[in-house]
mmCIF file of C-alpha atoms in Angstrom:
data_model
loop_
_atom_site.group_PDB
_atom_site.id
_atom_site.type_symbol
_atom_site.label_atom_id
_atom_site.label_comp_id
_atom_site.label_asym_id
_atom_site.label_seq_id
_atom_site.Cartn_x
_atom_site.Cartn_y
_atom_site.Cartn_z
ATOM 1 C CA MET S 4 -9.947 -148.283 61.691
ATOM 2 C CA SER S 5 -12.591 -145.827 63.061
ATOM 3 C CA ASN S 6 -15.846 -145.429 61.122
ATOM 4 C CA ASP S 7 -17.151 -142.364 63.455
ATOM 5 C CA PRO S 8 -19.605 -140.903 61.194
ATOM 6 C CA LEU S 9 -19.156 -137.395 62.940
ATOM 7 C CA LEU S 10 -15.662 -136.799 61.254
ATOM 8 C CA SER S 11 -17.342 -136.890 57.907
ATOM 9 C CA SER S 12 -19.416 -133.479 58.456
ATOM 10 C CA PRO S 13 -17.532 -131.276 57.931
ATOM 11 C CA ARG S 14 -15.622 -132.916 55.475
ATOM 12 C CA VAL S 15 -12.209 -133.631 56.590
ATOM 13 C CA SER S 16 -8.730 -133.851 54.673
ATOM 14 C CA ILE S 17 -5.769 -135.751 56.243
ATOM 15 C CA ILE S 18 -2.537 -134.356 54.713
ATOM 16 C CA VAL S 19 0.464 -136.804 55.326
ATOM 17 C CA PRO S 20 3.864 -136.000 54.115
ATOM 18 C CA VAL S 21 6.123 -138.857 53.696
ATOM 19 C CA ARG S 22 9.651 -139.520 52.952
ATOM 20 C CA ASN S 23 11.046 -143.314 53.020
ATOM 21 C CA GLU S 24 8.249 -144.120 55.509
ATOM 22 C CA ALA S 25 7.067 -147.370 53.919
ATOM 23 C CA LYS S 26 7.373 -149.465 57.280
ATOM 24 C CA ASN S 27 5.534 -146.692 59.269
ATOM 25 C CA LEU S 28 2.542 -146.674 56.541
ATOM 26 C CA GLU S 29 1.735 -149.970 57.267
ATOM 27 C CA ILE S 30 0.959 -149.434 60.602
ATOM 28 C CA VAL S 31 -0.112 -145.712 60.668
ATOM 29 C CA LEU S 32 -2.644 -145.508 57.727
ATOM 30 C CA PRO S 33 -4.862 -148.192 58.667
ATOM 31 C CA LEU S 34 -5.360 -146.494 62.087
ATOM 32 C CA LEU S 35 -6.648 -142.937 60.496
ATOM 33 C CA PRO S 36 -10.491 -142.615 60.640
ATOM 34 C CA ASP S 37 -12.738 -142.606 57.321
ATOM 35 C CA VAL S 38 -12.617 -139.093 56.323
ATOM 36 C CA HIS S 39 -13.495 -137.377 53.312
ATOM 37 C CA GLU S 40 -9.777 -138.006 52.034
ATOM 38 C CA ILE S 41 -6.205 -138.847 53.157
ATOM 39 C CA ILE S 42 -3.629 -137.090 50.937
ATOM 40 C CA VAL S 43 0.037 -138.892 51.137
ATOM 41 C CA VAL S 44 2.453 -136.487 49.817
ATOM 42 C CA ASP S 45 5.494 -138.243 49.040
ATOM 43 C CA GLY S 46 8.857 -136.733 49.102
ATOM 44 C CA HIS S 47 10.587 -138.798 46.332
ATOM 45 C CA SER S 48 10.919 -141.984 48.580
ATOM 46 C CA VAL S 49 12.980 -144.804 47.330
ATOM 47 C CA ASP S 50 11.547 -147.533 49.885
ATOM 48 C CA GLY S 51 8.124 -147.969 48.175
ATOM 49 C CA SER S 52 6.378 -145.788 50.369
ATOM 50 C CA GLN S 53 3.880 -144.832 47.597
ATOM 51 C CA GLU S 54 3.225 -148.321 46.671
ATOM 52 C CA VAL S 55 2.638 -149.422 50.429
ATOM 53 C CA ALA S 56 0.136 -146.572 50.881
ATOM 54 C CA ARG S 57 -1.782 -147.665 47.822
ATOM 55 C CA ARG S 58 -1.580 -151.210 49.125
ATOM 56 C CA VAL S 59 -2.722 -150.763 52.772
ATOM 57 C CA ARG S 60 -5.452 -147.874 52.255
ATOM 58 C CA PRO S 61 -6.596 -148.237 48.587
ATOM 59 C CA SER S 62 -8.824 -145.069 48.738
ATOM 60 C CA VAL S 63 -5.719 -142.857 49.632
ATOM 61 C CA ASP S 64 -4.859 -140.309 47.421
ATOM 62 C CA VAL S 65 -0.990 -140.133 46.886
ATOM 63 C CA ILE S 66 1.039 -137.208 45.106
ATOM 64 C CA THR S 67 4.582 -136.450 44.739
ATOM 65 C CA GLN S 68 5.738 -132.891 45.856
ATOM 66 C CA THR S 69 7.247 -130.504 43.825
ATOM 67 C CA ARG S 70 10.292 -129.626 45.735
ATOM 68 C CA LYS S 71 12.206 -130.958 48.738
ATOM 69 C CA GLY S 72 11.335 -130.783 52.531
ATOM 70 C CA LYS S 73 8.355 -131.061 54.870
ATOM 71 C CA GLY S 74 6.858 -127.391 54.328
ATOM 72 C CA ASN S 75 6.800 -128.219 50.561
ATOM 73 C CA ALA S 76 5.078 -131.604 51.018
ATOM 74 C CA LEU S 77 2.346 -129.883 53.184
ATOM 75 C CA VAL S 78 1.728 -126.870 50.799
ATOM 76 C CA CYS S 79 1.417 -129.582 47.973
ATOM 77 C CA GLY S 80 -1.094 -131.450 50.238
ATOM 78 C CA PHE S 81 -2.872 -128.191 51.317
ATOM 79 C CA GLU S 82 -3.349 -127.271 47.477
ATOM 80 C CA ARG S 83 -4.763 -130.870 46.633
ATOM 81 C CA ALA S 84 -7.083 -130.946 49.638
ATOM 82 C CA THR S 85 -10.959 -130.524 48.956
ATOM 83 C CA GLY S 86 -12.066 -130.916 52.378
ATOM 84 C CA ASP S 87 -13.584 -128.281 54.577
ATOM 85 C CA ILE S 88 -11.057 -128.974 57.356
ATOM 86 C CA ILE S 89 -7.273 -129.633 56.756
ATOM 87 C CA VAL S 90 -5.427 -131.904 59.557
ATOM 88 C CA MET S 91 -1.455 -132.026 59.063
ATOM 89 C CA PHE S 92 -0.423 -135.919 60.364
ATOM 90 C CA ASP S 93 3.110 -137.069 60.431
ATOM 91 C CA ALA S 94 3.751 -140.399 59.024
ATOM 92 C CA ASP S 95 6.264 -141.679 61.516
ATOM 93 C CA GLY S 96 3.621 -142.790 64.163
ATOM 94 C CA SER S 97 4.428 -140.176 66.420
ATOM 95 C CA ALA S 98 0.709 -138.501 66.195
ATOM 96 C CA ASP S 99 -2.033 -140.181 67.648
ATOM 97 C CA ALA S 100 -5.079 -140.721 65.033
ATOM 98 C CA ASP S 101 -7.409 -140.982 68.273
ATOM 99 C CA GLU S 102 -6.888 -137.338 69.053
ATOM 100 C CA ILE S 103 -8.301 -136.193 65.436
ATOM 101 C CA PRO S 104 -12.202 -135.466 66.831
ATOM 102 C CA ARG S 105 -10.492 -133.034 69.392
ATOM 103 C CA PHE S 106 -9.210 -130.872 66.645
ATOM 104 C CA VAL S 107 -12.306 -131.125 64.593
ATOM 105 C CA ASP S 108 -14.344 -130.433 67.656
ATOM 106 C CA ALA S 109 -12.334 -127.540 68.600
ATOM 107 C CA LEU S 110 -12.790 -125.931 65.005
ATOM 108 C CA ILE S 111 -16.474 -126.704 64.883
ATOM 109 C CA GLY S 112 -16.595 -124.894 68.282
ATOM 110 C CA GLY S 113 -15.380 -121.539 66.718
ATOM 111 C CA ALA S 114 -11.700 -122.073 66.464
ATOM 112 C CA ASP S 115 -10.041 -120.699 62.928
ATOM 113 C CA VAL S 116 -6.933 -122.896 63.928
ATOM 114 C CA ALA S 117 -6.928 -126.014 66.321
ATOM 115 C CA LYS S 118 -3.097 -126.293 67.323
ATOM 116 C CA GLY S 119 -1.678 -129.220 69.166
ATOM 117 C CA SER S 120 0.186 -128.643 72.245
ATOM 118 C CA ARG S 121 2.411 -131.258 74.259
ATOM 119 C CA PHE S 122 3.124 -128.810 76.957
ATOM 120 C CA MET S 123 -0.238 -128.088 78.270
ATOM 121 C CA ALA S 124 -2.310 -130.123 80.838
ATOM 122 C CA GLY S 125 -3.262 -133.403 79.022
ATOM 123 C CA GLY S 126 -0.424 -133.215 76.620
ATOM 124 C CA GLY S 127 2.977 -134.759 76.608
ATOM 125 C CA SER S 128 5.866 -136.136 74.661
ATOM 126 C CA GLU S 129 7.363 -139.730 74.748
ATOM 127 C CA ASP S 130 10.157 -138.533 72.387
ATOM 128 C CA ILE S 131 11.487 -135.012 73.181
ATOM 129 C CA THR S 132 14.744 -134.692 74.596
ATOM 130 C CA PHE S 133 16.100 -132.465 77.520
ATOM 131 C CA HIS S 134 17.713 -129.963 74.829
ATOM 132 C CA ARG S 135 14.957 -129.969 72.442
ATOM 133 C CA ARG S 136 12.633 -129.231 75.205
ATOM 134 C CA LEU S 137 14.787 -126.162 76.437
ATOM 135 C CA GLY S 138 15.306 -125.082 72.671
ATOM 136 C CA ASN S 139 11.425 -125.315 72.244
ATOM 137 C CA LYS S 140 10.792 -123.164 75.465
ATOM 138 C CA PHE S 141 12.936 -120.551 74.293
ATOM 139 C CA LEU S 142 11.862 -120.387 70.950
ATOM 140 C CA ASN S 143 8.401 -120.270 72.327
ATOM 141 C CA LEU S 144 8.874 -117.579 74.535
ATOM 142 C CA LEU S 145 10.795 -115.298 72.079
ATOM 143 C CA THR S 146 7.637 -115.968 69.789
ATOM 144 C CA ASN S 147 5.124 -114.890 72.334
ATOM 145 C CA VAL S 148 7.156 -111.723 72.992
ATOM 146 C CA LEU S 149 7.894 -110.751 69.365
ATOM 147 C CA LEU S 150 4.391 -111.657 67.995
ATOM 148 C CA GLY S 151 2.105 -111.364 71.094
ATOM 149 C CA THR S 152 0.974 -114.706 70.990
ATOM 150 C CA ARG S 153 0.362 -117.169 73.873
ATOM 151 C CA TYR S 154 1.467 -120.163 72.418
ATOM 152 C CA SER S 155 2.670 -123.371 74.751
ATOM 153 C CA ASP S 156 4.311 -125.065 72.391
ATOM 154 C CA LEU S 157 5.676 -123.558 69.068
ATOM 155 C CA CYS S 158 7.245 -126.266 67.212
ATOM 156 C CA TYR S 159 4.614 -128.947 67.042
ATOM 157 C CA GLY S 160 3.236 -130.010 63.809
ATOM 158 C CA TYR S 161 0.071 -131.551 64.726
ATOM 159 C CA ASN S 162 -2.429 -129.055 63.987
ATOM 160 C CA ALA S 163 -5.809 -128.542 62.089
ATOM 161 C CA PHE S 164 -7.503 -125.741 60.510
ATOM 162 C CA TRP S 165 -10.188 -124.682 58.143
ATOM 163 C CA ARG S 166 -9.043 -124.692 54.336
ATOM 164 C CA ARG S 167 -10.424 -121.425 53.491
ATOM 165 C CA ILE S 168 -7.690 -119.594 55.728
ATOM 166 C CA VAL S 169 -4.965 -121.166 53.367
ATOM 167 C CA PRO S 170 -4.690 -118.073 51.130
ATOM 168 C CA ALA S 171 -4.050 -115.825 53.905
ATOM 169 C CA LEU S 172 -0.905 -117.985 54.653
ATOM 170 C CA ASP S 173 0.981 -116.871 51.703
ATOM 171 C CA LEU S 174 2.895 -119.904 51.732
ATOM 172 C CA PRO S 175 5.796 -120.547 48.894
ATOM 173 C CA ALA S 176 3.442 -121.885 46.151
ATOM 174 C CA PRO S 177 4.154 -125.453 45.082
ATOM 175 C CA ASP S 178 4.598 -124.609 41.425
ATOM 176 C CA ILE S 179 7.553 -121.961 41.845
ATOM 177 C CA ALA S 180 10.920 -124.181 40.844
ATOM 178 C CA GLY S 181 13.835 -124.003 43.357
ATOM 179 C CA ALA S 182 17.254 -123.318 41.994
ATOM 180 C CA GLN S 183 18.990 -126.726 41.137
ATOM 181 C CA GLY S 184 16.296 -128.398 43.077
ATOM 182 C CA GLU S 185 16.968 -126.391 46.389
ATOM 183 C CA MET S 186 14.318 -125.761 48.946
ATOM 184 C CA LEU S 187 12.591 -122.364 49.260
ATOM 185 C CA TRP S 188 12.178 -120.678 52.793
ATOM 186 C CA GLY S 189 9.396 -122.266 54.022
ATOM 187 C CA ASP S 190 9.980 -125.807 52.562
ATOM 188 C CA GLY S 191 11.961 -127.014 55.467
ATOM 189 C CA PHE S 192 10.960 -128.074 59.169
ATOM 190 C CA GLU S 193 10.515 -124.397 59.879
ATOM 191 C CA ILE S 194 6.947 -124.712 58.192
ATOM 192 C CA GLU S 195 5.281 -125.491 61.528
ATOM 193 C CA THR S 196 6.779 -121.970 63.168
ATOM 194 C CA LEU S 197 5.909 -120.229 59.925
ATOM 195 C CA LEU S 198 2.139 -121.475 60.074
ATOM 196 C CA ASN S 199 2.185 -120.350 63.749
ATOM 197 C CA CYS S 200 3.354 -116.846 62.826
ATOM 198 C CA ARG S 201 1.049 -116.284 59.949
ATOM 199 C CA PHE S 202 -2.069 -117.490 62.075
ATOM 200 C CA ALA S 203 -0.969 -114.627 64.475
ATOM 201 C CA GLU S 204 -0.360 -112.313 61.941
ATOM 202 C CA ASN S 205 -3.825 -112.831 60.541
ATOM 203 C CA ARG S 206 -5.486 -112.446 63.964
ATOM 204 C CA LEU S 207 -6.983 -116.095 63.530
ATOM 205 C CA THR S 208 -8.682 -117.665 66.631
ATOM 206 C CA VAL S 209 -5.940 -120.165 67.742
ATOM 207 C CA VAL S 210 -7.476 -122.864 69.953
ATOM 208 C CA GLU S 211 -4.854 -125.289 71.733
ATOM 209 C CA VAL S 212 -5.383 -128.807 72.238
ATOM 210 C CA PRO S 213 -3.652 -131.270 74.264
ATOM 211 C CA SER S 214 -1.946 -133.656 72.361
ATOM 212 C CA VAL S 215 0.582 -136.637 73.428
ATOM 213 C CA GLU S 216 3.574 -137.232 71.007
ATOM 214 C CA LEU S 217 4.390 -140.565 70.586
ATOM 215 C CA LEU S 218 7.680 -142.371 69.876
ATOM 216 C CA ARG S 219 8.627 -142.657 65.997
ATOM 217 C CA ILE S 220 7.668 -146.624 65.102
ATOM 218 C CA HIS S 221 10.421 -147.059 62.577
ATOM 219 C CA GLY S 222 13.633 -145.433 61.283
ATOM 220 C CA GLU S 223 15.094 -142.389 62.325
ATOM 221 C CA SER S 224 13.926 -138.657 62.323
ATOM 222 C CA ASN S 225 14.988 -136.425 59.451
ATOM 223 C CA LEU S 226 15.093 -133.589 62.250
ATOM 224 C CA ASN S 227 18.368 -132.060 63.035
ATOM 225 C CA ALA S 228 17.787 -130.133 66.363
ATOM 226 C CA VAL S 229 20.577 -127.529 65.961
ATOM 227 C CA SER S 230 20.267 -126.852 62.347
ATOM 228 C CA ASP S 231 16.668 -126.727 62.390
ATOM 229 C CA GLY S 232 16.476 -124.967 65.555
ATOM 230 C CA LEU S 233 18.405 -122.111 63.668
ATOM 231 C CA ARG S 234 15.814 -122.356 61.012
ATOM 232 C CA VAL S 235 12.913 -121.788 63.320
ATOM 233 C CA LEU S 236 14.931 -118.705 65.372
ATOM 234 C CA ARG S 237 15.393 -117.260 61.739
ATOM 235 C CA THR S 238 11.566 -117.613 60.940
ATOM 236 C CA VAL S 239 10.593 -115.983 64.233
ATOM 237 C CA LEU S 240 12.923 -113.016 63.463
ATOM 238 C CA ASP S 241 12.124 -112.638 59.533
ATOM 239 C CA GLU S 242 8.274 -112.889 60.723
ATOM 240 C CA ARG S 243 8.883 -109.960 63.029
ATOM 241 C CA LEU S 244 10.668 -108.000 60.471
ATOM 242 C CA ASN S 245 8.318 -108.595 57.588
ATOM 243 C CA ARG S 246 5.248 -108.643 59.314
ATOM 244 C CA TRP S 247 4.174 -104.916 58.630
ATOM 245 C CA GLY S 248 5.105 -105.213 54.749
ATOM 246 C CA ARG S 249 2.939 -108.379 54.188
ATOM 247 C CA THR S 250 -0.049 -106.846 56.285
ATOM 248 C CA ARG S 251 0.085 -103.904 53.836
ATOM 249 C CA ARG S 252 0.395 -105.676 51.003
ATOM 250 C CA ARG S 253 -2.628 -107.833 51.795
ATOM 251 C CA ALA S 254 -4.956 -105.114 52.675
ATOM 252 C CA THR S 255 -4.477 -103.508 49.401
ATOM 253 C CA THR S 256 -4.587 -106.903 47.389
ATOM 254 C CA HIS S 257 -7.625 -108.342 49.504
ATOM 255 C CA VAL S 258 -5.502 -111.550 49.643
ATOM 256 C CA PHE S 259 -7.003 -112.511 53.000
ATOM 257 C CA SER S 260 -9.800 -115.088 52.783
ATOM 258 C CA PRO S 261 -12.079 -115.407 55.753
ATOM 259 C CA SER S 262 -12.493 -118.228 57.954
ATOM 260 C CA VAL S 263 -15.475 -120.523 57.460
ATOM 261 C CA ARG S 264 -16.985 -119.383 60.582
ATOM 262 C CA GLU S 265 -16.985 -115.688 59.517
ATOM 263 C CA ALA S 266 -18.043 -116.272 55.907
ATOM 264 C CA THR S 267 -20.955 -118.270 56.823
ATOM 265 C CA THR S 268 -21.994 -115.499 59.356
ATOM 266 C CA ALA S 269 -21.361 -112.783 56.802
ATOM 267 C CA SER S 270 -23.285 -114.671 53.889
ATOM 268 C CA PRO S 271 -26.872 -115.494 54.681
ATOM 269 C CA ASN S 272 -27.395 -117.638 51.492
ATOM 270 C CA ARG S 273 -24.217 -119.754 52.466
ATOM 271 C CA SER S 274 -25.320 -122.513 55.040
ATOM 272 C CA ALA S 275 -22.956 -123.111 58.017
ATOM 273 C CA PRO S 276 -21.190 -126.390 58.248
ATOM 274 C CA PRO S 277 -23.044 -128.722 60.811
ATOM 275 C CA ALA S 278 -21.785 -128.634 64.101
ATOM 276 C CA PRO S 279 -22.048 -132.083 65.550
ATOM 277 C CA VAL S 280 -21.064 -132.784 69.274
ATOM 278 C CA LEU S 281 -18.276 -135.030 69.366
ATOM 279 C CA GLU S 282 -18.448 -137.387 72.484
ATOM 280 C CA GLU S 283 -14.755 -136.537 73.415
ATOM 281 C CA SER S 284 -14.290 -133.253 75.181
ATOM 282 C CA VAL S 285 -11.845 -130.671 74.150
ATOM 283 C CA ASN S 286 -9.454 -129.208 76.705
ATOM 284 C CA THR S 287 -8.327 -126.001 75.257
ATOM 285 C CA ALA S 288 -6.199 -122.737 76.002
ATOM 286 C CA GLY S 289 -6.401 -119.567 74.007
#
């Protein structure tokens, strides 16, 4: 377990969505650095994931998500978080905990969002198949054309951002009840794409950070390449069609909450978060 004091300033909240990942939590949770808080959001697991999380990491905050799906789990974690920075971290062992300082460093360096990328120099994947890679490339190109972005990796869930931007993302609220327990739009695996679209819509400064996707340790992924790929495609198209209406509504209701960097610059009475220099350098692509 890392004791890097640089990760405690600014305060970091790591959100770990979980659904029947008890065996993986045994390995993954002890590898996470000592940060402000680790929030495990359980998706009604039946394998004792909650008990394992509390046993192997007693300080962890374990909550149960309000609906179903990874997107809802993440939003529940975002709402629970009290840190300055939110890090999205998968429980299956595919994310490398040693990369967290890269994301934090990118945010301290001026980014609103630090976005993991498997397809930039220094990144990679031990898990992606040929067809998933091809599909991701197509969806990535389509998104860049429709939304005016320059992402190199659209469908990767390893991201970090300042918590203050969450209200501007306009995500499905955790306390909205789904019909007969059904998921709302944004509750599923489309959440990564939805977040990336909303980052672009709010003109946030996004810095890509090279990341290597590791193999899942135990079990099988809940991801379905075809059905979830179609959800991603629908997300991109819907976001392009509905973007103007949301932007207009946000302008009239003042929903947007500025990033920490912008807020501290605008308010002379507010002290900016410390900007320590991490030993590990960040390779970025805007």
